[in-house]
């Protein structure tokens, strides 16, 4: 049986300009290339999980516009179940203008549109699918109230939950307490804890308020550090040739969700997620750059 994952989250159309360097405020620079493609943290994580072999159900909203068509086409190609996706009649599909420089670094603006209309009722409509899932994964590109509600519905059904608190924002403690796993990067960790400059382990530990919780802090090229009540460790990254870091966090979360749903232990699950992220950054784009299962297995095997 493949891992069964429900993602309550966002879709954005990524409008990506590749440039030698980022423009400074008020400056115009020449771009090398422009690409329109499927993105959004929730959808990227769904594509990653599907390519890794999971059965994935997406709960979200897109507009009745060409970008919404792109979302549906993408999910169909990737085998993602869209039974609980709504074509919102009032809001446009989310978009994300992105800049990527020659070092692979990115800057993103999200205009969330229909994503912000994903509601408690949308989650209720998917309650049966959620109850049957091995893992429910959500992020912060939809309304925060809906994020908390999705985690609550999953927890009440005894389903493991992952909150990827991205992009950075301040989340209610009651919502954080519903996440079995929290997966911030360092910027998001600071936003959650309000402790700029605090050591990663100390800041992550301050988020542990409920029994059995784990914080996994993604540290880019260094790997990921997990922190639990009674332990912490760094799981190192894989060294690769970086082309475009956009979507690396999404690859990590898709990989982590699949590995945990398959019953891997925590260190192996994080290594699997690190390998998924490593392969993602070797290619341009977000959803299109997600690796397939055999590529991840090959990287893990080569590293041993
Ligand atoms: O994490 C990368 C994603 O962030 C992009 O696909 C963009 O749409 C924004 O949501």
PDB file of N, CA and C in Angstrom, residues 57-157:
ATOM      1  N   UNK A  57      -3.764  13.437  -1.778  1.00  0.00           N
ATOM      2  CA  UNK A  57      -5.018  14.180  -1.965  1.00  0.00           C
ATOM      3  C   UNK A  57      -4.755  15.638  -1.611  1.00  0.00           C
ATOM      4  N   UNK A  58      -5.167  16.544  -2.501  1.00  0.00           N
ATOM      5  CA  UNK A  58      -4.938  17.970  -2.261  1.00  0.00           C
ATOM      6  C   UNK A  58      -6.257  18.644  -1.904  1.00  0.00           C
ATOM      7  N   UNK A  59      -6.235  19.448  -0.845  1.00  0.00           N
ATOM      8  CA  UNK A  59      -7.403  20.244  -0.455  1.00  0.00           C
ATOM      9  C   UNK A  59      -7.015  21.704  -0.634  1.00  0.00           C
ATOM     10  N   UNK A  60      -7.679  22.412  -1.544  1.00  0.00           N
ATOM     11  CA  UNK A  60      -7.304  23.799  -1.788  1.00  0.00           C
ATOM     12  C   UNK A  60      -8.242  24.465  -2.771  1.00  0.00           C
ATOM     13  N   UNK A  61      -7.885  25.685  -3.156  1.00  0.00           N
ATOM     14  CA  UNK A  61      -8.722  26.464  -4.076  1.00  0.00           C
ATOM     15  C   UNK A  61      -7.872  27.154  -5.136  1.00  0.00           C
ATOM     16  N   UNK A  62      -8.367  27.145  -6.353  1.00  0.00           N
ATOM     17  CA  UNK A  62      -7.796  27.964  -7.425  1.00  0.00           C
ATOM     18  C   UNK A  62      -8.928  28.718  -8.096  1.00  0.00           C
ATOM     19  N   UNK A  63      -8.578  29.742  -8.881  1.00  0.00           N
ATOM     20  CA  UNK A  63      -9.603  30.549  -9.541  1.00  0.00           C
ATOM     21  C   UNK A  63     -10.111  29.885 -10.823  1.00  0.00           C
ATOM     22  N   UNK A  64     -11.135  30.518 -11.403  1.00  0.00           N
ATOM     23  CA  UNK A  64     -11.683  30.020 -12.677  1.00  0.00           C
ATOM     24  C   UNK A  64     -10.970  30.758 -13.806  1.00  0.00           C
ATOM     25  N   UNK A  65      -9.648  30.604 -13.865  1.00  0.00           N
ATOM     26  CA  UNK A  65      -8.820  31.341 -14.822  1.00  0.00           C
ATOM     27  C   UNK A  65      -7.762  30.396 -15.390  1.00  0.00           C
ATOM     28  N   UNK A  66      -6.932  30.900 -16.295  1.00  0.00           N
ATOM     29  CA  UNK A  66      -5.961  30.008 -16.948  1.00  0.00           C
ATOM     30  C   UNK A  66      -4.936  29.437 -15.955  1.00  0.00           C
ATOM     31  N   UNK A  67      -4.640  30.200 -14.900  1.00  0.00           N
ATOM     32  CA  UNK A  67      -3.690  29.675 -13.918  1.00  0.00           C
ATOM     33  C   UNK A  67      -4.324  28.518 -13.122  1.00  0.00           C
ATOM     34  N   UNK A  68      -5.632  28.608 -12.898  1.00  0.00           N
ATOM     35  CA  UNK A  68      -6.336  27.484 -12.263  1.00  0.00           C
ATOM     36  C   UNK A  68      -6.315  26.262 -13.167  1.00  0.00           C
ATOM     37  N   UNK A  69      -6.439  26.495 -14.473  1.00  0.00           N
ATOM     38  CA  UNK A  69      -6.341  25.371 -15.434  1.00  0.00           C
ATOM     39  C   UNK A  69      -4.967  24.708 -15.319  1.00  0.00           C
ATOM     40  N   UNK A  70      -3.919  25.545 -15.181  1.00  0.00           N
ATOM     41  CA  UNK A  70      -2.552  25.009 -15.058  1.00  0.00           C
ATOM     42  C   UNK A  70      -2.450  24.107 -13.828  1.00  0.00           C
ATOM     43  N   UNK A  71      -3.069  24.542 -12.725  1.00  0.00           N
ATOM     44  CA  UNK A  71      -3.039  23.736 -11.495  1.00  0.00           C
ATOM     45  C   UNK A  71      -3.677  22.373 -11.738  1.00  0.00           C
ATOM     46  N   UNK A  72      -4.867  22.377 -12.311  1.00  0.00           N
ATOM     47  CA  UNK A  72      -5.583  21.106 -12.518  1.00  0.00           C
ATOM     48  C   UNK A  72      -4.816  20.186 -13.464  1.00  0.00           C
ATOM     49  N   UNK A  73      -4.214  20.793 -14.513  1.00  0.00           N
ATOM     50  CA  UNK A  73      -3.431  20.003 -15.467  1.00  0.00           C
ATOM     51  C   UNK A  73      -2.225  19.359 -14.761  1.00  0.00           C
ATOM     52  N   UNK A  74      -1.578  20.164 -13.922  1.00  0.00           N
ATOM     53  CA  UNK A  74      -0.400  19.668 -13.188  1.00  0.00           C
ATOM     54  C   UNK A  74      -0.775  18.495 -12.304  1.00  0.00           C
ATOM     55  N   UNK A  75      -1.841  18.655 -11.512  1.00  0.00           N
ATOM     56  CA  UNK A  75      -2.222  17.593 -10.570  1.00  0.00           C
ATOM     57  C   UNK A  75      -2.636  16.330 -11.319  1.00  0.00           C
ATOM     58  N   UNK A  76      -3.301  16.523 -12.474  1.00  0.00           N
ATOM     59  CA  UNK A  76      -3.704  15.347 -13.263  1.00  0.00           C
ATOM     60  C   UNK A  76      -2.459  14.597 -13.742  1.00  0.00           C
ATOM     61  N   UNK A  77      -1.500  15.347 -14.291  1.00  0.00           N
ATOM     62  CA  UNK A  77      -0.264  14.711 -14.789  1.00  0.00           C
ATOM     63  C   UNK A  77       0.486  13.979 -13.676  1.00  0.00           C
ATOM     64  N   UNK A  78       0.418  14.538 -12.459  1.00  0.00           N
ATOM     65  CA  UNK A  78       1.196  13.974 -11.350  1.00  0.00           C
ATOM     66  C   UNK A  78       0.416  12.915 -10.573  1.00  0.00           C
ATOM     67  N   UNK A  79      -0.843  12.721 -10.922  1.00  0.00           N
ATOM     68  CA  UNK A  79      -1.657  11.718 -10.223  1.00  0.00           C
ATOM     69  C   UNK A  79      -2.127  12.157  -8.850  1.00  0.00           C
ATOM     70  N   UNK A  80      -2.255  13.470  -8.634  1.00  0.00           N
ATOM     71  CA  UNK A  80      -2.735  13.981  -7.340  1.00  0.00           C
ATOM     72  C   UNK A  80      -4.274  14.045  -7.369  1.00  0.00           C
ATOM     73  N   UNK A  81      -4.899  13.500  -6.334  1.00  0.00           N
ATOM     74  CA  UNK A  81      -6.367  13.492  -6.257  1.00  0.00           C
ATOM     75  C   UNK A  81      -6.901  14.905  -5.992  1.00  0.00           C
ATOM     76  N   UNK A  82      -7.812  15.375  -6.863  1.00  0.00           N
ATOM     77  CA  UNK A  82      -8.328  16.743  -6.747  1.00  0.00           C
ATOM     78  C   UNK A  82      -9.819  16.768  -6.354  1.00  0.00           C
ATOM     79  N   UNK A  83     -10.305  15.697  -5.748  1.00  0.00           N
ATOM     80  CA  UNK A  83     -11.725  15.649  -5.372  1.00  0.00           C
ATOM     81  C   UNK A  83     -12.113  16.809  -4.458  1.00  0.00           C
ATOM     82  N   UNK A  84     -11.151  17.346  -3.704  1.00  0.00           N
ATOM     83  CA  UNK A  84     -11.474  18.409  -2.742  1.00  0.00           C
ATOM     84  C   UNK A  84     -10.834  19.746  -3.119  1.00  0.00           C
ATOM     85  N   UNK A  85     -10.623  19.934  -4.415  1.00  0.00           N
ATOM     86  CA  UNK A  85     -10.151  21.228  -4.921  1.00  0.00           C
ATOM     87  C   UNK A  85     -11.359  21.997  -5.443  1.00  0.00           C
ATOM     88  N   UNK A  86     -11.474  23.249  -5.062  1.00  0.00           N
ATOM     89  CA  UNK A  86     -12.603  24.090  -5.493  1.00  0.00           C
ATOM     90  C   UNK A  86     -12.115  25.118  -6.512  1.00  0.00           C
ATOM     91  N   UNK A  87     -12.849  25.268  -7.625  1.00  0.00           N
ATOM     92  CA  UNK A  87     -12.597  26.363  -8.577  1.00  0.00           C
ATOM     93  C   UNK A  87     -13.392  27.548  -8.051  1.00  0.00           C
ATOM     94  N   UNK A  88     -12.721  28.435  -7.350  1.00  0.00           N
ATOM     95  CA  UNK A  88     -13.374  29.551  -6.655  1.00  0.00           C
ATOM     96  C   UNK A  88     -13.926  30.556  -7.667  1.00  0.00           C
ATOM     97  N   UNK A  89     -15.248  30.878  -7.583  1.00  0.00           N
ATOM     98  CA  UNK A  89     -15.818  31.792  -8.577  1.00  0.00           C
ATOM     99  C   UNK A  89     -15.480  33.265  -8.308  1.00  0.00           C
ATOM    100  N   UNK A  90     -14.984  33.567  -7.116  1.00  0.00           N
ATOM    101  CA  UNK A  90     -14.806  34.982  -6.740  1.00  0.00           C
ATOM    102  C   UNK A  90     -13.364  35.446  -6.663  1.00  0.00           C
ATOM    103  N   UNK A  91     -12.425  34.505  -6.586  1.00  0.00           N
ATOM    104  CA  UNK A  91     -11.025  34.895  -6.370  1.00  0.00           C
ATOM    105  C   UNK A  91     -10.126  34.320  -7.465  1.00  0.00           C
ATOM    106  N   UNK A  92      -9.084  35.065  -7.787  1.00  0.00           N
ATOM    107  CA  UNK A  92      -8.147  34.599  -8.815  1.00  0.00           C
ATOM    108  C   UNK A  92      -7.155  33.605  -8.203  1.00  0.00           C
ATOM    109  N   UNK A  93      -6.576  32.780  -9.042  1.00  0.00           N
ATOM    110  CA  UNK A  93      -5.534  31.837  -8.611  1.00  0.00           C
ATOM    111  C   UNK A  93      -4.331  32.609  -8.063  1.00  0.00           C
ATOM    112  N   UNK A  94      -3.710  32.056  -7.023  1.00  0.00           N
ATOM    113  CA  UNK A  94      -2.520  32.682  -6.462  1.00  0.00           C
ATOM    114  C   UNK A  94      -1.393  32.775  -7.491  1.00  0.00           C
ATOM    115  N   UNK A  95      -0.599  33.837  -7.367  1.00  0.00           N
ATOM    116  CA  UNK A  95       0.579  33.967  -8.241  1.00  0.00           C
ATOM    117  C   UNK A  95       1.802  34.306  -7.391  1.00  0.00           C
ATOM    118  N   UNK A  96       2.972  33.965  -7.911  1.00  0.00           N
ATOM    119  CA  UNK A  96       4.216  34.251  -7.194  1.00  0.00           C
ATOM    120  C   UNK A  96       5.288  34.732  -8.169  1.00  0.00           C
ATOM    121  N   UNK A  97       5.484  36.063  -8.276  1.00  0.00           N
ATOM    122  CA  UNK A  97       6.663  36.556  -9.004  1.00  0.00           C
ATOM    123  C   UNK A  97       7.930  36.184  -8.221  1.00  0.00           C
ATOM    124  N   UNK A  98       8.893  35.576  -8.915  1.00  0.00           N
ATOM    125  CA  UNK A  98      10.115  35.062  -8.255  1.00  0.00           C
ATOM    126  C   UNK A  98      11.348  35.567  -9.012  1.00  0.00           C
ATOM    127  N   UNK A  99      12.379  35.918  -8.261  1.00  0.00           N
ATOM    128  CA  UNK A  99      13.676  36.271  -8.849  1.00  0.00           C
ATOM    129  C   UNK A  99      14.664  35.200  -8.411  1.00  0.00           C
ATOM    130  N   UNK A 100      15.440  34.663  -9.340  1.00  0.00           N
ATOM    131  CA  UNK A 100      16.498  33.706  -8.983  1.00  0.00           C
ATOM    132  C   UNK A 100      17.805  34.224  -9.568  1.00  0.00           C
ATOM    133  N   UNK A 101      18.832  34.386  -8.713  1.00  0.00           N
ATOM    134  CA  UNK A 101      20.107  34.899  -9.236  1.00  0.00           C
ATOM    135  C   UNK A 101      21.061  33.759  -9.596  1.00  0.00           C
ATOM    136  N   UNK A 102      22.223  34.116 -10.111  1.00  0.00           N
ATOM    137  CA  UNK A 102      23.154  33.098 -10.620  1.00  0.00           C
ATOM    138  C   UNK A 102      23.691  32.161  -9.541  1.00  0.00           C
ATOM    139  N   UNK A 103      23.567  32.557  -8.265  1.00  0.00           N
ATOM    140  CA  UNK A 103      24.019  31.640  -7.204  1.00  0.00           C
ATOM    141  C   UNK A 103      22.905  30.667  -6.821  1.00  0.00           C
ATOM    142  N   UNK A 104      21.702  30.851  -7.434  1.00  0.00           N
ATOM    143  CA  UNK A 104      20.582  29.954  -7.131  1.00  0.00           C
ATOM    144  C   UNK A 104      19.689  30.466  -6.018  1.00  0.00           C
ATOM    145  N   UNK A 105      20.072  31.614  -5.407  1.00  0.00           N
ATOM    146  CA  UNK A 105      19.229  32.189  -4.343  1.00  0.00           C
ATOM    147  C   UNK A 105      17.952  32.757  -4.949  1.00  0.00           C
ATOM    148  N   UNK A 106      16.890  32.846  -4.143  1.00  0.00           N
ATOM    149  CA  UNK A 106      15.624  33.369  -4.675  1.00  0.00           C
ATOM    150  C   UNK A 106      14.996  34.410  -3.759  1.00  0.00           C
ATOM    151  N   UNK A 107      14.160  35.275  -4.354  1.00  0.00           N
ATOM    152  CA  UNK A 107      13.278  36.176  -3.607  1.00  0.00           C
ATOM    153  C   UNK A 107      11.887  35.999  -4.201  1.00  0.00           C
ATOM    154  N   UNK A 108      10.875  35.975  -3.343  1.00  0.00           N
ATOM    155  CA  UNK A 108       9.517  35.655  -3.808  1.00  0.00           C
ATOM    156  C   UNK A 108       8.511  36.633  -3.216  1.00  0.00           C
ATOM    157  N   UNK A 109       7.563  37.060  -4.054  1.00  0.00           N
ATOM    158  CA  UNK A 109       6.371  37.756  -3.557  1.00  0.00           C
ATOM    159  C   UNK A 109       5.199  36.823  -3.830  1.00  0.00           C
ATOM    160  N   UNK A 110       4.348  36.558  -2.822  1.00  0.00           N
ATOM    161  CA  UNK A 110       3.153  35.770  -3.122  1.00  0.00           C
ATOM    162  C   UNK A 110       1.916  36.655  -3.053  1.00  0.00           C
ATOM    163  N   UNK A 111       1.062  36.503  -4.059  1.00  0.00           N
ATOM    164  CA  UNK A 111      -0.255  37.174  -4.059  1.00  0.00           C
ATOM    165  C   UNK A 111      -1.239  36.016  -3.991  1.00  0.00           C
ATOM    166  N   UNK A 112      -1.791  35.768  -2.795  1.00  0.00           N
ATOM    167  CA  UNK A 112      -2.368  34.447  -2.525  1.00  0.00           C
ATOM    168  C   UNK A 112      -3.756  34.208  -3.107  1.00  0.00           C
ATOM    169  N   UNK A 113      -4.513  35.266  -3.413  1.00  0.00           N
ATOM    170  CA  UNK A 113      -5.794  35.104  -4.106  1.00  0.00           C
ATOM    171  C   UNK A 113      -6.678  34.025  -3.494  1.00  0.00           C
ATOM    172  N   UNK A 114      -7.085  33.067  -4.321  1.00  0.00           N
ATOM    173  CA  UNK A 114      -8.052  32.035  -3.898  1.00  0.00           C
ATOM    174  C   UNK A 114      -7.548  31.187  -2.730  1.00  0.00           C
ATOM    175  N   UNK A 115      -6.221  31.096  -2.559  1.00  0.00           N
ATOM    176  CA  UNK A 115      -5.701  30.293  -1.442  1.00  0.00           C
ATOM    177  C   UNK A 115      -6.266  30.780  -0.103  1.00  0.00           C
ATOM    178  N   UNK A 116      -6.462  32.106  -0.008  1.00  0.00           N
ATOM    179  CA  UNK A 116      -6.920  32.654   1.272  1.00  0.00           C
ATOM    180  C   UNK A 116      -8.382  32.338   1.553  1.00  0.00           C
ATOM    181  N   UNK A 117      -9.090  31.809   0.553  1.00  0.00           N
ATOM    182  CA  UNK A 117     -10.504  31.455   0.756  1.00  0.00           C
ATOM    183  C   UNK A 117     -10.674  29.991   1.179  1.00  0.00           C
ATOM    184  N   UNK A 118      -9.584  29.231   1.239  1.00  0.00           N
ATOM    185  CA  UNK A 118      -9.697  27.835   1.715  1.00  0.00           C
ATOM    186  C   UNK A 118     -10.216  27.885   3.158  1.00  0.00           C
ATOM    187  N   UNK A 119     -11.324  27.159   3.398  1.00  0.00           N
ATOM    188  CA  UNK A 119     -12.081  27.391   4.638  1.00  0.00           C
ATOM    189  C   UNK A 119     -12.217  26.128   5.492  1.00  0.00           C
ATOM    190  N   UNK A 120     -12.742  26.317   6.688  1.00  0.00           N
ATOM    191  CA  UNK A 120     -13.065  25.169   7.549  1.00  0.00           C
ATOM    192  C   UNK A 120     -14.011  24.211   6.819  1.00  0.00           C
ATOM    193  N   UNK A 121     -14.966  24.773   6.081  1.00  0.00           N
ATOM    194  CA  UNK A 121     -15.935  23.926   5.360  1.00  0.00           C
ATOM    195  C   UNK A 121     -15.218  23.078   4.311  1.00  0.00           C
ATOM    196  N   UNK A 122     -14.184  23.635   3.681  1.00  0.00           N
ATOM    197  CA  UNK A 122     -13.414  22.866   2.688  1.00  0.00           C
ATOM    198  C   UNK A 122     -12.721  21.679   3.373  1.00  0.00           C
ATOM    199  N   UNK A 123     -12.235  21.927   4.590  1.00  0.00           N
ATOM    200  CA  UNK A 123     -11.581  20.856   5.354  1.00  0.00           C
ATOM    201  C   UNK A 123     -12.625  19.813   5.760  1.00  0.00           C
ATOM    202  N   UNK A 124     -13.781  20.272   6.218  1.00  0.00           N
ATOM    203  CA  UNK A 124     -14.847  19.328   6.604  1.00  0.00           C
ATOM    204  C   UNK A 124     -15.230  18.431   5.433  1.00  0.00           C
ATOM    205  N   UNK A 125     -15.273  19.016   4.243  1.00  0.00           N
ATOM    206  CA  UNK A 125     -15.651  18.223   3.061  1.00  0.00           C
ATOM    207  C   UNK A 125     -14.666  17.081   2.835  1.00  0.00           C
ATOM    208  N   UNK A 126     -13.429  17.282   3.273  1.00  0.00           N
ATOM    209  CA  UNK A 126     -12.383  16.266   3.065  1.00  0.00           C
ATOM    210  C   UNK A 126     -12.140  15.427   4.323  1.00  0.00           C
ATOM    211  N   UNK A 127     -13.037  15.518   5.315  1.00  0.00           N
ATOM    212  CA  UNK A 127     -12.782  14.887   6.623  1.00  0.00           C
ATOM    213  C   UNK A 127     -12.543  13.384   6.504  1.00  0.00           C
ATOM    214  N   UNK A 128     -13.271  12.716   5.615  1.00  0.00           N
ATOM    215  CA  UNK A 128     -13.094  11.259   5.489  1.00  0.00           C
ATOM    216  C   UNK A 128     -11.716  10.926   4.930  1.00  0.00           C
ATOM    217  N   UNK A 129     -11.311  11.688   3.917  1.00  0.00           N
ATOM    218  CA  UNK A 129      -9.975  11.461   3.335  1.00  0.00           C
ATOM    219  C   UNK A 129      -8.896  11.735   4.379  1.00  0.00           C
ATOM    220  N   UNK A 130      -9.110  12.773   5.176  1.00  0.00           N
ATOM    221  CA  UNK A 130      -8.138  13.109   6.228  1.00  0.00           C
ATOM    222  C   UNK A 130      -8.038  11.959   7.231  1.00  0.00           C
ATOM    223  N   UNK A 131      -9.187  11.423   7.636  1.00  0.00           N
ATOM    224  CA  UNK A 131      -9.192  10.342   8.640  1.00  0.00           C
ATOM    225  C   UNK A 131      -8.501   9.093   8.112  1.00  0.00           C
ATOM    226  N   UNK A 132      -8.493   8.908   6.785  1.00  0.00           N
ATOM    227  CA  UNK A 132      -7.869   7.705   6.205  1.00  0.00           C
ATOM    228  C   UNK A 132      -6.383   7.913   5.897  1.00  0.00           C
ATOM    229  N   UNK A 133      -5.889   9.140   6.097  1.00  0.00           N
ATOM    230  CA  UNK A 133      -4.497   9.443   5.716  1.00  0.00           C
ATOM    231  C   UNK A 133      -3.503   8.911   6.751  1.00  0.00           C
ATOM    232  N   UNK A 134      -2.252   8.697   6.300  1.00  0.00           N
ATOM    233  CA  UNK A 134      -1.170   8.387   7.235  1.00  0.00           C
ATOM    234  C   UNK A 134      -0.599   9.685   7.808  1.00  0.00           C
ATOM    235  N   UNK A 135      -0.587  10.722   6.983  1.00  0.00           N
ATOM    236  CA  UNK A 135      -0.017  12.011   7.382  1.00  0.00           C
ATOM    237  C   UNK A 135      -0.838  13.134   6.749  1.00  0.00           C
ATOM    238  N   UNK A 136      -1.100  14.183   7.531  1.00  0.00           N
ATOM    239  CA  UNK A 136      -1.692  15.413   6.983  1.00  0.00           C
ATOM    240  C   UNK A 136      -0.648  16.521   7.097  1.00  0.00           C
ATOM    241  N   UNK A 137      -0.447  17.223   5.982  1.00  0.00           N
ATOM    242  CA  UNK A 137       0.605  18.239   5.889  1.00  0.00           C
ATOM    243  C   UNK A 137      -0.025  19.564   5.470  1.00  0.00           C
ATOM    244  N   UNK A 138       0.342  20.646   6.169  1.00  0.00           N
ATOM    245  CA  UNK A 138      -0.173  21.957   5.789  1.00  0.00           C
ATOM    246  C   UNK A 138       0.906  23.024   5.969  1.00  0.00           C
ATOM    247  N   UNK A 139       0.659  24.213   5.415  1.00  0.00           N
ATOM    248  CA  UNK A 139       1.647  25.306   5.405  1.00  0.00           C
ATOM    249  C   UNK A 139       0.909  26.620   5.724  1.00  0.00           C
ATOM    250  N   UNK A 140       1.602  27.750   5.552  1.00  0.00           N
ATOM    251  CA  UNK A 140       1.008  29.040   5.947  1.00  0.00           C
ATOM    252  C   UNK A 140       0.673  29.932   4.750  1.00  0.00           C
ATOM    253  N   UNK A 141       0.351  29.343   3.600  1.00  0.00           N
ATOM    254  CA  UNK A 141      -0.099  30.170   2.475  1.00  0.00           C
ATOM    255  C   UNK A 141      -1.623  30.131   2.331  1.00  0.00           C
ATOM    256  N   UNK A 142      -2.300  29.576   3.340  1.00  0.00           N
ATOM    257  CA  UNK A 142      -3.761  29.667   3.402  1.00  0.00           C
ATOM    258  C   UNK A 142      -4.098  30.340   4.735  1.00  0.00           C
ATOM    259  N   UNK A 143      -5.379  30.625   4.943  1.00  0.00           N
ATOM    260  CA  UNK A 143      -5.799  31.310   6.165  1.00  0.00           C
ATOM    261  C   UNK A 143      -5.331  30.533   7.414  1.00  0.00           C
ATOM    262  N   UNK A 144      -4.751  31.240   8.367  1.00  0.00           N
ATOM    263  CA  UNK A 144      -4.192  30.564   9.546  1.00  0.00           C
ATOM    264  C   UNK A 144      -5.265  29.801  10.333  1.00  0.00           C
ATOM    265  N   UNK A 145      -6.477  30.327  10.343  1.00  0.00           N
ATOM    266  CA  UNK A 145      -7.558  29.635  11.050  1.00  0.00           C
ATOM    267  C   UNK A 145      -7.810  28.263  10.411  1.00  0.00           C
ATOM    268  N   UNK A 146      -7.758  28.215   9.087  1.00  0.00           N
ATOM    269  CA  UNK A 146      -7.972  26.946   8.384  1.00  0.00           C
ATOM    270  C   UNK A 146      -6.819  25.984   8.647  1.00  0.00           C
ATOM    271  N   UNK A 147      -5.610  26.523   8.747  1.00  0.00           N
ATOM    272  CA  UNK A 147      -4.444  25.687   9.070  1.00  0.00           C
ATOM    273  C   UNK A 147      -4.683  24.983  10.411  1.00  0.00           C
ATOM    274  N   UNK A 148      -5.065  25.768  11.419  1.00  0.00           N
ATOM    275  CA  UNK A 148      -5.298  25.210  12.759  1.00  0.00           C
ATOM    276  C   UNK A 148      -6.426  24.182  12.728  1.00  0.00           C
ATOM    277  N   UNK A 149      -7.475  24.503  11.951  1.00  0.00           N
ATOM    278  CA  UNK A 149      -8.624  23.594  11.898  1.00  0.00           C
ATOM    279  C   UNK A 149      -8.245  22.270  11.222  1.00  0.00           C
ATOM    280  N   UNK A 150      -7.472  22.342  10.153  1.00  0.00           N
ATOM    281  CA  UNK A 150      -7.046  21.120   9.451  1.00  0.00           C
ATOM    282  C   UNK A 150      -6.222  20.236  10.394  1.00  0.00           C
ATOM    283  N   UNK A 151      -5.330  20.859  11.162  1.00  0.00           N
ATOM    284  CA  UNK A 151      -4.511  20.083  12.105  1.00  0.00           C
ATOM    285  C   UNK A 151      -5.409  19.443  13.177  1.00  0.00           C
ATOM    286  N   UNK A 152      -6.421  20.186  13.628  1.00  0.00           N
ATOM    287  CA  UNK A 152      -7.325  19.689  14.676  1.00  0.00           C
ATOM    288  C   UNK A 152      -8.128  18.491  14.166  1.00  0.00           C
ATOM    289  N   UNK A 153      -8.668  18.608  12.953  1.00  0.00           N
ATOM    290  CA  UNK A 153      -9.463  17.515  12.382  1.00  0.00           C
ATOM    291  C   UNK A 153      -8.588  16.266  12.230  1.00  0.00           C
ATOM    292  N   UNK A 154      -7.363  16.467  11.792  1.00  0.00           N
ATOM    293  CA  UNK A 154      -6.450  15.325  11.624  1.00  0.00           C
ATOM    294  C   UNK A 154      -6.116  14.698  12.982  1.00  0.00           C
ATOM    295  N   UNK A 155      -5.760  15.538  13.945  1.00  0.00           N
ATOM    296  CA  UNK A 155      -5.390  15.020  15.273  1.00  0.00           C
ATOM    297  C   UNK A 155      -6.549  14.247  15.902  1.00  0.00           C
ATOM    298  N   UNK A 156      -7.760  14.793  15.766  1.00  0.00           N
ATOM    299  CA  UNK A 156      -8.927  14.121  16.372  1.00  0.00           C
ATOM    300  C   UNK A 156      -9.187  12.770  15.724  1.00  0.00           C
ATOM    301  N   UNK A 157      -8.723  12.624  14.471  1.00  0.00           N
ATOM    302  CA  UNK A 157      -8.886  11.340  13.782  1.00  0.00           C
ATOM    303  C   UNK A 157      -7.675  10.433  14.022  1.00  0.00           C
TER     304      UNK A 157
END
